[in-house]
XYZ file of C-alpha atoms in Angstrom:
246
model
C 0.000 0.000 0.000
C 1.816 3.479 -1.004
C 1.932 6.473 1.502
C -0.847 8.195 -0.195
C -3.207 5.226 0.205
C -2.188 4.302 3.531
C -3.392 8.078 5.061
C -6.834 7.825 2.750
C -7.110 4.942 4.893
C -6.151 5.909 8.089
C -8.190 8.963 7.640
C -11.803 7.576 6.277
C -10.788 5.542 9.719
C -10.941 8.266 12.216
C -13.653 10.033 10.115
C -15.475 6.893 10.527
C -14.844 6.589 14.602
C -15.506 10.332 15.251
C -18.878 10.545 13.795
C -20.740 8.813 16.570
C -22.673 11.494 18.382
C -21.764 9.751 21.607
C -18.875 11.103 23.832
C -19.523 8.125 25.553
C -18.856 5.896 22.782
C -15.788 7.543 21.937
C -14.850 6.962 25.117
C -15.526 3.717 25.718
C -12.447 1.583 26.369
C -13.840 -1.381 24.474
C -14.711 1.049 20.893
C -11.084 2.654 21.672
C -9.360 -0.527 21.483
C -11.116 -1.485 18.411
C -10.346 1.371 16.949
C -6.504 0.979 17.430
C -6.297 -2.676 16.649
C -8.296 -1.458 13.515
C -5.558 1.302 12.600
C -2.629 -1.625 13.433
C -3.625 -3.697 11.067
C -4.429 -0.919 8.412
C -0.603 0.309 8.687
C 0.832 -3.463 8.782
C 1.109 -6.527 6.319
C -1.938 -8.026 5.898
C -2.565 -11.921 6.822
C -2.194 -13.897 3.508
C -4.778 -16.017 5.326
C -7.223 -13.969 4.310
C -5.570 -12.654 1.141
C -9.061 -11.864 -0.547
C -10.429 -9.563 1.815
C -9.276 -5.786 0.517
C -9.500 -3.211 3.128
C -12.935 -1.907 1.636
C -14.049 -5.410 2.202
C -13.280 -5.748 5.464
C -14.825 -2.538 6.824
C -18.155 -3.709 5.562
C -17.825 -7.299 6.997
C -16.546 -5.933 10.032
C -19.239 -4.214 11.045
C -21.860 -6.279 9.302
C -20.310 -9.786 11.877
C -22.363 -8.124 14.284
C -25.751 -6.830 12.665
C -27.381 -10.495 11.350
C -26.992 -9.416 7.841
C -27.726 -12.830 5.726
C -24.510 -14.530 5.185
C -25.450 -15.169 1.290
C -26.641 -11.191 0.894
C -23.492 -10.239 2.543
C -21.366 -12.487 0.269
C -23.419 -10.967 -3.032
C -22.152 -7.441 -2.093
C -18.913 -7.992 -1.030
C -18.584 -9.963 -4.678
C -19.541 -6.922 -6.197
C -16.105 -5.262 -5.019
C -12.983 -5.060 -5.924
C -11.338 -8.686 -5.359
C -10.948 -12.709 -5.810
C -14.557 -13.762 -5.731
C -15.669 -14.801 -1.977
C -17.183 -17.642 -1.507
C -20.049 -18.318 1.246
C -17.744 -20.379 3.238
C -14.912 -17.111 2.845
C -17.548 -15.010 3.944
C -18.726 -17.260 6.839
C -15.663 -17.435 8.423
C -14.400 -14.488 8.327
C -17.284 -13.109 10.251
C -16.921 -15.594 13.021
C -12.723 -14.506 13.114
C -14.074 -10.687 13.538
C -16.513 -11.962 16.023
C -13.942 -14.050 17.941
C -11.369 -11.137 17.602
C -10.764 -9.348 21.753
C -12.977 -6.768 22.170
C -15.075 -7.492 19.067
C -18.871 -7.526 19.602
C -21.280 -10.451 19.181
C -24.677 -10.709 17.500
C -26.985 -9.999 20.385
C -30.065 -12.867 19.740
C -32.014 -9.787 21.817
C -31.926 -7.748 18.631
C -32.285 -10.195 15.333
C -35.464 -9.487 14.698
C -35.051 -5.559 14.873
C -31.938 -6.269 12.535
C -33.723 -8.347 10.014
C -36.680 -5.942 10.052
C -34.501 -2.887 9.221
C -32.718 -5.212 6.827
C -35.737 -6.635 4.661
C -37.592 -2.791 4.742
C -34.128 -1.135 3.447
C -33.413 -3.948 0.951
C -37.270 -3.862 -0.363
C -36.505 0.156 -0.713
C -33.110 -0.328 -3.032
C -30.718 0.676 -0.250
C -27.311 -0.279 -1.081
C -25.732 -3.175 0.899
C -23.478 -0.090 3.030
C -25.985 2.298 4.024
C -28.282 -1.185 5.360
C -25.338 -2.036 7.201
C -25.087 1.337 9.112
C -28.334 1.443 9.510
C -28.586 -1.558 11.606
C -25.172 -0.520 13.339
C -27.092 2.575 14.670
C -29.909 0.390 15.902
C -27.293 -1.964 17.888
C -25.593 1.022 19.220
C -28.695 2.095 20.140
C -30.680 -0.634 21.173
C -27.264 -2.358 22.623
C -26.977 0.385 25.232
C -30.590 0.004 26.260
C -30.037 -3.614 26.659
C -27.430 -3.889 28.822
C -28.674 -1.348 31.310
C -31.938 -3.488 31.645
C -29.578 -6.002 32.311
C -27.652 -4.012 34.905
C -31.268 -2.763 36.321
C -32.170 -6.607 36.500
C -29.159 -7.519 37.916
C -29.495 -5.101 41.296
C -32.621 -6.076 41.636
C -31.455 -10.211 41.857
C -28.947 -9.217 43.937
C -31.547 -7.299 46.497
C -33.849 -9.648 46.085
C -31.293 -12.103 47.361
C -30.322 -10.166 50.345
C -34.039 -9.923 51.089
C -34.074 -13.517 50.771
C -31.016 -13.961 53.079
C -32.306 -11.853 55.489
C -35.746 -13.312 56.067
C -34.038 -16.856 56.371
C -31.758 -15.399 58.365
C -34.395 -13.788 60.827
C -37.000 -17.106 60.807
C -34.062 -19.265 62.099
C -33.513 -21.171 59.561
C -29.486 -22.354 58.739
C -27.753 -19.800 56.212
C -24.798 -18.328 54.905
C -23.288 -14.876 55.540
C -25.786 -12.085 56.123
C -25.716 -8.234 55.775
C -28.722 -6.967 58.080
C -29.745 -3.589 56.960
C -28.749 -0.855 59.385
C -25.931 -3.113 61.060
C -21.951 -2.804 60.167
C -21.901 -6.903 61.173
C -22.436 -9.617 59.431
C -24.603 -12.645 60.819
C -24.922 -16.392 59.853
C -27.095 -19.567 61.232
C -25.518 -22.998 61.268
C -26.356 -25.966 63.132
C -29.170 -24.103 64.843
C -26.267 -21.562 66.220
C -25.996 -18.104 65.614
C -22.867 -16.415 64.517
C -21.703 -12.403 64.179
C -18.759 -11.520 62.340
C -17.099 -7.638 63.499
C -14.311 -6.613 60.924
C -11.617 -4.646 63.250
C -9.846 -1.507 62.426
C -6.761 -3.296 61.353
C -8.781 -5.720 58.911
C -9.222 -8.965 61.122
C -12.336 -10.285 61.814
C -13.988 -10.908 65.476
C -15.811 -14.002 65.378
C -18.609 -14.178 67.812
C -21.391 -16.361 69.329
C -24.152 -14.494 69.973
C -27.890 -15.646 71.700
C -30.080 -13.648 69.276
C -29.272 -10.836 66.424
C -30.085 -7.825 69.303
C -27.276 -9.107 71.552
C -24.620 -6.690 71.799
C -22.166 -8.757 72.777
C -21.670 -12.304 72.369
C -18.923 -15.535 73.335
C -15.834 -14.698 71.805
C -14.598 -17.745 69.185
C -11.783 -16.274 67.761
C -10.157 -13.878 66.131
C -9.149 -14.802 62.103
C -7.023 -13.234 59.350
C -9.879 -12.827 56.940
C -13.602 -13.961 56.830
C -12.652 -17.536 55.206
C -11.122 -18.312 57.861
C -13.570 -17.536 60.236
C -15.653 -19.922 57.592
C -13.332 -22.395 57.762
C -13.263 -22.513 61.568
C -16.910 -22.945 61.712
C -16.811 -25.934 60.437
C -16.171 -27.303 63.334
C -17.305 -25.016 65.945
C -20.671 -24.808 64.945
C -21.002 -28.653 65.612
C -19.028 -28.676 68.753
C -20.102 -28.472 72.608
C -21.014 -25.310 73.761
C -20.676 -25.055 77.599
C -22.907 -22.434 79.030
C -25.255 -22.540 76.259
């Protein structure tokens, strides 16, 4: 690739990255390093493994790896460009290499549909193969980010449910792990019937402590442990031993 061809390159590149809208995006650690491995590869040798793919070609399959563009569509336009003729199992693979590439996005099943919808209205209209591709890119951008903060917003509320869950077990007597109790800096657990408070010291030990019911403010010292496994690990055999005074 001469000089001349190698900054037309690098430059529709960064045109390309910088037109998201999205500080975020641009931002994003994940997009960043994309973007660099992208510009790597652009400056070096390319793989004679995949000596057919031109660098037109594999900006377009790039981006489509992730969209659900039909493999045999996709294959169609990219036979249309400059370059040995691709065959379906050339194009097939070389989407599942992008898609197992660090970093590199996966089809999300979530949005198929929406993809496919986009894809068949845009295709029906005469887009060209390009423009359907960006089209659906903006969608998963789009639709992407919504989707993984329902998946963070369903994720807190698992993880309070659970502590809900921990705590009622917890507070009906019945056996159970490690337990956060709102408005207390301990920790509690139930084994073997017994009840257990864990105090984390100022120089990062943990107080281990038997204790009569989850009001008592102090309890029967059992020991005093590096870090809270070992407390765990000591309770093994504690909480199944004789208890004089109990």
């Amino acid at each position: 690739m001469s000089d001349d061809a190698l900054v037309s390159t690098v430059h529709r590149m960064v045109l390309e990255y910088v037109r998201s809208p999205s500080l975020r995006h641009l931002r994003d650690p994940h997009a960043s390093y994309r973007f660099a491995r992208e510009l790597v590869l652009a400056m070096g040798r390319r793989e004679t493994m995949w000596g057919k793919w031109t660098d037109t070609r594999e900006q377009l399959a790039r981006t489509a790896a992730y969209c659900w563009i039909p493999t045999e569509d996709l294959q169609e336009a990219l036979n249309a460009m400059a370059g040995e003729r691709l065959t379906i199992t050339d194009v097939a693979q070389r989407l599942r290499a992008f898609n197992e590439e660090a970093y590199e996005p996966w089809p999300q099943d979530e949005l198929q549909e929406g993809c496919l919808e986009i894809y068949r209205r845009e295709r029906a209209e005469g887009t060209g193969m390009a423009a359907i591709v960006g089209a659906i890119q903006e969608f998963v951008e789009g639709r992407g980010a919504a989707l993984q903060e329902e998946q963070r917003r369903r994720y807190r509320e698992t993880v309070e449910a659970n502590k809900i869950a921990l705590q009622e077990r917890l507070r009906s007597g019945a056996d159970c792990k490690w337990t956060p109790l709102d408005g207390s800096p301990h920790v509690f657990c139930r084994i073997n019937g017994r009840i257990y408070r864990l105090d984390t010291m100022v120089d990062g030990t943990v107080l281990l402590q038997r204790i009569a019911d989850l009001k008592d403010v102090k309890g029967q010292v059992v020991g005093r442990y590096r870090r809270r496994a070992d407390a765990t690990k000591a309770l093994k055999e504690v909480a199944y031993a004789a208890e004089p005074g109990w």
